[in-house]
Coordinates of C-alpha atoms and ligand atoms in Angstrom, one line a residue:
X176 CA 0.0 0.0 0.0
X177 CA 0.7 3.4 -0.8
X178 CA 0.2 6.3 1.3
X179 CA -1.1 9.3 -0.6
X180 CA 0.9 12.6 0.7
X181 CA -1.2 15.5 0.5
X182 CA 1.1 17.4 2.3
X183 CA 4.2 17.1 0.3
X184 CA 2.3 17.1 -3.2
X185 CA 0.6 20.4 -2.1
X186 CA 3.3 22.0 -0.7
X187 CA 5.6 21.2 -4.5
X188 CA 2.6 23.1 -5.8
X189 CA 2.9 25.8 -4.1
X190 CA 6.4 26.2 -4.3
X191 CA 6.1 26.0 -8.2
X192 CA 3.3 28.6 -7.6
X193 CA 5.0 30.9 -5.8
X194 CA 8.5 30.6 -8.4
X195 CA 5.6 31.9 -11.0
X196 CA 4.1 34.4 -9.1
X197 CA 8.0 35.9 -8.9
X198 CA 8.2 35.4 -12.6
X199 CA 5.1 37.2 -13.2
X200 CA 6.0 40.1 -11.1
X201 CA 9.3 40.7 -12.6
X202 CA 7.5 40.9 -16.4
X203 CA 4.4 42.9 -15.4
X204 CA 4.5 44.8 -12.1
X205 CA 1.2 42.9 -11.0
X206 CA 0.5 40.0 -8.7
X207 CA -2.6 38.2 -8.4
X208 CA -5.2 38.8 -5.9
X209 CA -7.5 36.9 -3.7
X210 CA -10.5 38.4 -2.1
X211 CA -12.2 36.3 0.7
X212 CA -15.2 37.3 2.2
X213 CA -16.7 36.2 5.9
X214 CA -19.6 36.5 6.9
X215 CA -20.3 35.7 10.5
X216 CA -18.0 34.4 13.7
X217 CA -18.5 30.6 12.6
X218 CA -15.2 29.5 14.2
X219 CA -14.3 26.7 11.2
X220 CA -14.9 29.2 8.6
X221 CA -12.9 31.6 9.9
X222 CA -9.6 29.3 10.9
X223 CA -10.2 29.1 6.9
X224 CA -10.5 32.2 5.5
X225 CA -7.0 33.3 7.9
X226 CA -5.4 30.0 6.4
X227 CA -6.1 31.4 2.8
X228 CA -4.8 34.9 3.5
X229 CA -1.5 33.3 5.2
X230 CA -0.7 31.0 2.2
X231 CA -1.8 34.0 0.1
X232 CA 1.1 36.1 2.3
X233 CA 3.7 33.3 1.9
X234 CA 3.4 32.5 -2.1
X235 CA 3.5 36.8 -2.8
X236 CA -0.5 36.8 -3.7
X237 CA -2.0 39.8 -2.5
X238 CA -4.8 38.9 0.1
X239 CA -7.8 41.2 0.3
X240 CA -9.9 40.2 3.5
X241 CA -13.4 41.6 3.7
X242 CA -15.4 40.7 7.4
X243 CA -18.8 40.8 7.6
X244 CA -20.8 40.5 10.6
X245 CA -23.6 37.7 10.9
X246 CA -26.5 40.4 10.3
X247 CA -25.3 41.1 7.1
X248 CA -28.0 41.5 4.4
X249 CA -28.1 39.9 0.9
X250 CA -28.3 43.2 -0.4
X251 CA -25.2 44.6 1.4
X252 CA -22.6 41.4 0.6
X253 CA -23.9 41.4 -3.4
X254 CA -23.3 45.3 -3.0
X255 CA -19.7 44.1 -1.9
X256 CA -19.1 41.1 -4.3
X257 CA -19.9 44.3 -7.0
X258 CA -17.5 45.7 -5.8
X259 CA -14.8 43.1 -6.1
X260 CA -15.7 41.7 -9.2
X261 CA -15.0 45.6 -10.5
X262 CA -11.0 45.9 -8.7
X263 CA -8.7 45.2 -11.3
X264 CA -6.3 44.4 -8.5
X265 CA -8.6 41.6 -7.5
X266 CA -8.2 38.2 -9.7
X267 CA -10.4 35.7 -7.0
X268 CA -13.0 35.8 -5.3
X269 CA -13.9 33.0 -2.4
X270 CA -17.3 33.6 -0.4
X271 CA -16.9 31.4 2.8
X272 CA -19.5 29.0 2.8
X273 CA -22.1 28.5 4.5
X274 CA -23.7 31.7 5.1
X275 CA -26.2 32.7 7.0
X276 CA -29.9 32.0 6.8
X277 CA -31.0 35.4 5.5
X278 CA -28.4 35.4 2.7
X279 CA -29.5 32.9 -0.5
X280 CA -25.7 31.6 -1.0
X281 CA -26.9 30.7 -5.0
X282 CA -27.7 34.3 -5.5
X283 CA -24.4 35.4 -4.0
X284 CA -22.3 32.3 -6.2
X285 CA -24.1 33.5 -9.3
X286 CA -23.2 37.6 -8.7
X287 CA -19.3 36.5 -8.4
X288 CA -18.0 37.4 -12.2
X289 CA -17.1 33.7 -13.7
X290 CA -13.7 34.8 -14.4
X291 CA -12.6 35.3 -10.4
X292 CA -14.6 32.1 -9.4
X293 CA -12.1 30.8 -7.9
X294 CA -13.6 27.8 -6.4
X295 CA -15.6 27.0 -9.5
X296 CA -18.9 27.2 -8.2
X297 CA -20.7 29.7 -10.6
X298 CA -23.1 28.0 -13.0
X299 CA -21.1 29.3 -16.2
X300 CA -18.1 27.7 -15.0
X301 CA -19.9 24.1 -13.6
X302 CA -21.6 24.3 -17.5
X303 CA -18.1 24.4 -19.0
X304 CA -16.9 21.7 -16.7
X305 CA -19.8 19.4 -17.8
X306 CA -18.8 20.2 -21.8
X307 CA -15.0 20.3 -20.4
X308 CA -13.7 23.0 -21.4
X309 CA -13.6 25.1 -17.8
X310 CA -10.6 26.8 -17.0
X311 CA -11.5 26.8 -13.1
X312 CA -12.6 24.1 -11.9
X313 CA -13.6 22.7 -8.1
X314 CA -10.4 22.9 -5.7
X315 CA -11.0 20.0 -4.1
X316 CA -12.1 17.9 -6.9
X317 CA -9.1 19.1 -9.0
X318 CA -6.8 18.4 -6.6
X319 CA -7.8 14.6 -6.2
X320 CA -7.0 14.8 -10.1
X321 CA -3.6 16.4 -9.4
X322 CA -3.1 13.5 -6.7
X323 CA -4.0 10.5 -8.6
X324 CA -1.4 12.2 -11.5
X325 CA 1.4 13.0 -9.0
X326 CA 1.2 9.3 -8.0
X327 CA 0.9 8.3 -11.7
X328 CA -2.4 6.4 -10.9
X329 CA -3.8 5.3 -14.4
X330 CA -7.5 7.1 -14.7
X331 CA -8.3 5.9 -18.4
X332 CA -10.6 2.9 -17.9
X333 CA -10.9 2.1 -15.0
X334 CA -14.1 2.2 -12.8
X335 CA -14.5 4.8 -10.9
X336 CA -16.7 4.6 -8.0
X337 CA -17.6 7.9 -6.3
X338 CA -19.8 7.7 -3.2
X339 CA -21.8 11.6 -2.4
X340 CA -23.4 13.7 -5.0
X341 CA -23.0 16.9 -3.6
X342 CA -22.6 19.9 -5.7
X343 CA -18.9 20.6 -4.1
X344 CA -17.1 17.4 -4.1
X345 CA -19.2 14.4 -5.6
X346 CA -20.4 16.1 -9.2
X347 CA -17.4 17.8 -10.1
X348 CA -15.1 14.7 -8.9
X349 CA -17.1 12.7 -11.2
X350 CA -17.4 14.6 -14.2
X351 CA -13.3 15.5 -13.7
X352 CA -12.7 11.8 -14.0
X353 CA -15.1 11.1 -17.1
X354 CA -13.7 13.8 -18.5
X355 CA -10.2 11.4 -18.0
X356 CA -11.9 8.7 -19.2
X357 CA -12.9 6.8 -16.3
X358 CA -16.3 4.9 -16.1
X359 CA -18.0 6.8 -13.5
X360 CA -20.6 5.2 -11.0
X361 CA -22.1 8.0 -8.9
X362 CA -23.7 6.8 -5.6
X363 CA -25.8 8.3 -3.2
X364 CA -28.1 7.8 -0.7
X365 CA -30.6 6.2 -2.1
X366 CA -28.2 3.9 -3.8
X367 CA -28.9 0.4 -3.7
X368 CA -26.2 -2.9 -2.9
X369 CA -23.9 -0.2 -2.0
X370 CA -21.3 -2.3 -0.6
X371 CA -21.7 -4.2 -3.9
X372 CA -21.3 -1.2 -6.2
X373 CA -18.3 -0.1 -4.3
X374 CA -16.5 -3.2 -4.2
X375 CA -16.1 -3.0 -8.2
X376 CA -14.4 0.0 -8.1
X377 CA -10.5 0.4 -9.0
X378 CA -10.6 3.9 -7.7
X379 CA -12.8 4.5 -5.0
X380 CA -13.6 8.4 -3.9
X381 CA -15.7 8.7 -0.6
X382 CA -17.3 12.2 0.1
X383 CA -20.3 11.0 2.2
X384 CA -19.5 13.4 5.6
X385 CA -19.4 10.6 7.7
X386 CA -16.7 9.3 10.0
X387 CA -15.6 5.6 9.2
X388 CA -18.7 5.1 6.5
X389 CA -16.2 3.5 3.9
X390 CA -15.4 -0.4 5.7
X391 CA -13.0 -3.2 4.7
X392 CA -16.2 -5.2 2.9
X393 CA -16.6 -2.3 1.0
X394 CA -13.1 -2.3 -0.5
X395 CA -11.7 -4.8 -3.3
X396 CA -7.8 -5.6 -3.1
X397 CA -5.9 -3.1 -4.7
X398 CA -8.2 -0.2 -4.9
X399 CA -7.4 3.0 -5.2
X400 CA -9.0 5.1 -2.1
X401 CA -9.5 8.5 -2.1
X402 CA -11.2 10.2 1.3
X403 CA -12.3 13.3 1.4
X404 CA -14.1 13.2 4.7
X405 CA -13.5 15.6 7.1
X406 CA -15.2 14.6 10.5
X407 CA -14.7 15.6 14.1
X408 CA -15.0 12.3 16.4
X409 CA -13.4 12.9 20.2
X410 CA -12.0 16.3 18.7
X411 CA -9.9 14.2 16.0
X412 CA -10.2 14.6 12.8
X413 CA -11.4 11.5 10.9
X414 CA -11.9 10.7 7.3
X415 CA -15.1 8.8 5.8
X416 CA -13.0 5.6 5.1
X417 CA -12.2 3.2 8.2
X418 CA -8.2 3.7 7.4
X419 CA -6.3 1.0 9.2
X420 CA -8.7 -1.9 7.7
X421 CA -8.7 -0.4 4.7
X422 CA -5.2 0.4 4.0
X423 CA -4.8 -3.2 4.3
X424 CA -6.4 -3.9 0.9
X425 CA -5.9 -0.9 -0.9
X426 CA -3.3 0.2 -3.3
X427 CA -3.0 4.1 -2.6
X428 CA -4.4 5.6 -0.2
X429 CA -5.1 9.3 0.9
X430 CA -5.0 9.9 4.8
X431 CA -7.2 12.4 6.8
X432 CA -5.4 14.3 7.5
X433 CA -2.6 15.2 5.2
X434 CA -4.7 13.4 1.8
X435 CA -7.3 15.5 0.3
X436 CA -7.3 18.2 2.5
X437 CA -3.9 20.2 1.7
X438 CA -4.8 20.4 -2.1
X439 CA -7.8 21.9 -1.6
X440 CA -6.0 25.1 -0.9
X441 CA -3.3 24.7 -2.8
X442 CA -6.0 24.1 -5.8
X443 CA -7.4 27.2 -4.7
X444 CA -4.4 29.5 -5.3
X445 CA -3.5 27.7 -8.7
X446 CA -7.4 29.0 -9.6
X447 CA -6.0 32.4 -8.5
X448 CA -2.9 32.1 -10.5
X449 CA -4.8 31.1 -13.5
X450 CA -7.7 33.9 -13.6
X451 CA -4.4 36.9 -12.9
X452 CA -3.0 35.1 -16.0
X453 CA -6.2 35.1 -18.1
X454 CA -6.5 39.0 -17.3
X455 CA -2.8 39.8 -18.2
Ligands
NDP113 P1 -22.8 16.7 1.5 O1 -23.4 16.5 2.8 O2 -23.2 17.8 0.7 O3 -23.0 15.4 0.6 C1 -22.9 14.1 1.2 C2 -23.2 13.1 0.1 O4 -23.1 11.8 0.8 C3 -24.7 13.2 -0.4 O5 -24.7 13.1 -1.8 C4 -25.4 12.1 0.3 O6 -26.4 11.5 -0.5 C5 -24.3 11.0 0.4 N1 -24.7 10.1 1.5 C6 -25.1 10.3 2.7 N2 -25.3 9.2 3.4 C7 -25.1 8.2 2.5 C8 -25.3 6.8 2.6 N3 -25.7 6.2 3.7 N4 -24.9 6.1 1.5 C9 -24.5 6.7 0.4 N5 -24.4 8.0 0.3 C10 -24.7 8.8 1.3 O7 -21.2 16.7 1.7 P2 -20.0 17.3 0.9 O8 -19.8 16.7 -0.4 O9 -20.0 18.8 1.0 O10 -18.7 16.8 1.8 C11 -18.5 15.4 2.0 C12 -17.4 15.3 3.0 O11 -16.2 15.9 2.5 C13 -17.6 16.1 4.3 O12 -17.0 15.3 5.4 C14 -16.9 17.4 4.1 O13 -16.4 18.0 5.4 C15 -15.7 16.9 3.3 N6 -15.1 18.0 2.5 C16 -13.7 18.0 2.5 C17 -13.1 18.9 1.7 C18 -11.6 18.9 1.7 O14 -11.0 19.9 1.4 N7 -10.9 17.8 2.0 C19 -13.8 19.9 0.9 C20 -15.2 19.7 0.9 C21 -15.8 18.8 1.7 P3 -27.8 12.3 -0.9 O15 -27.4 13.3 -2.0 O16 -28.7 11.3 -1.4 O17 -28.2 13.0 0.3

């Protein structure tokens, strides 16, 4: 078995980010820009959002930070993401999710201009993905593409097995790997023989949300297995997959943490990178 390093992928990336970002500067004067927008004291969100605007600091991105308190009307933060779609200076824009109740999250995604959506949420941009020709894409998703290439996992073919439908992680996974040429099986909850369904997969990508879902019967020998889970159990952070019976069968593995996690962010500055070089 093969253990999938997150960490050390991610941080090559942004190494080779931040070499560019030099590059860039030197030629044109300009760096990119990220704007991130809070709204509310959630206490996750924001350990976020300061995480983004310190990796911004350390690869020379410019970091705009924009706090909002939790009372905040829909009217005021599409006022704001006006604003920052308009700043040239600004080349991304991430609204921290969720938001609160009085604020339709859709009608903020679909406000952001398509070229600084960053985290390639915007209907334009999950449109192009579907015909596959989007420039940004879905961190996370993405950077389970970048992982499974760093670890030169063959995509082409094989089954692909990806467990949550969700609009974030399970969709754009799946159309990411058909677009590789995987056979794509998307399950959900209402999916039936699961453990059957998942046992026939070569590459096996769990984004379900809950803390040991993925078991050892669920797994075939040699499987590739991807977690993207993120749970809290005892304060620990846990992945979806039971890992230690798991690992035992599968080929490659991603840990939680140090897997999936990582790229996400690092996903989200090569976005970043990208839309400052579309507008150069
Ligand atoms: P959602 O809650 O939006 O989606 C969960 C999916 O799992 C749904 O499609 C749901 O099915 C499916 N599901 C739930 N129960 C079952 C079941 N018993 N059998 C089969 N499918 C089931 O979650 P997200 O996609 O947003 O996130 C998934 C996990 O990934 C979370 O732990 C989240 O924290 C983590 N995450 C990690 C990121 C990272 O950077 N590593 C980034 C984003 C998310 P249905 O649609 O039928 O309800």
């Amino acid at each position: 078995m093969v253990l999938i390093d997150g960490k050390k992928v991610s941080g090559e990336i942004r190494n080779r980010l931040a070499e560019e970002v030099q590059e860039l500067k030197k030629k044109t004067g300009k760096t990119p820009g990220l704007a991130t927008v809070l709204v509310g004291d959630d206490p996750a969100s924001a350990v976020y959002v300061r995480n983004k605007n310190k990796i911004c600091g350390e690869l020379g991105f410019q970091s705009f930070e924009q706090k909002l308190s939790s009372d905040t009307s829909e009217e005021k933060l599409l006022q704001l993401v006006e604003e920052l779609n308009a700043n040239k200076d600004i080349h991304g824009i991430l609204v921290q999710l969720p938001l609160p109740d009085q604020i339709d999250s859709e009608k903020i995604l679909q406000a952001i201009d398509p070229n600084k959506d960053v985290d390639g949420f915007h209907p334009i941009n999950v449109g192009k993905l579907v015909v596959g020709n989007a420039l940004l894409t879905p961190c996370t998703p993405t950077g389970i593409i970048e992982l499974l290439d760093h670890y030169d996992i063959e995509i082409s073919g094989k089954h692909a097995v990806i467990v949550g439908r969700s609009n974030i992680v399970g969709k754009p996974v799946s159309m990411l790997l058909l677009q590789r040429n995987a056979t794509i099986t998307i399950c959900h909850s209402r999916t039936q023989n699961l453990e059957e369904v998942t046992r026939s997969a070569d590459i096996l990508v769990a984004a379900v949300g809950r803390a040991n879902f993925v078991t050892e019967e669920m797994v075939s020998e040699g499987t590739v297995v991807i977690d993207v889970g993120i749970n809290r159990v005892d304060g620990k952070l846990t992945g979806d997959v039971d890992f230690e019976p798991v690992s035992k069968k599968a080929s490659y593995i991603t840990p939680v943490p140090g897997g999936v996690g990582p790229m996400t962010i690092a996903l989200l500055m090569e976005n970043t990178l990208k839309a400052f070089k579309e507008s150069l």
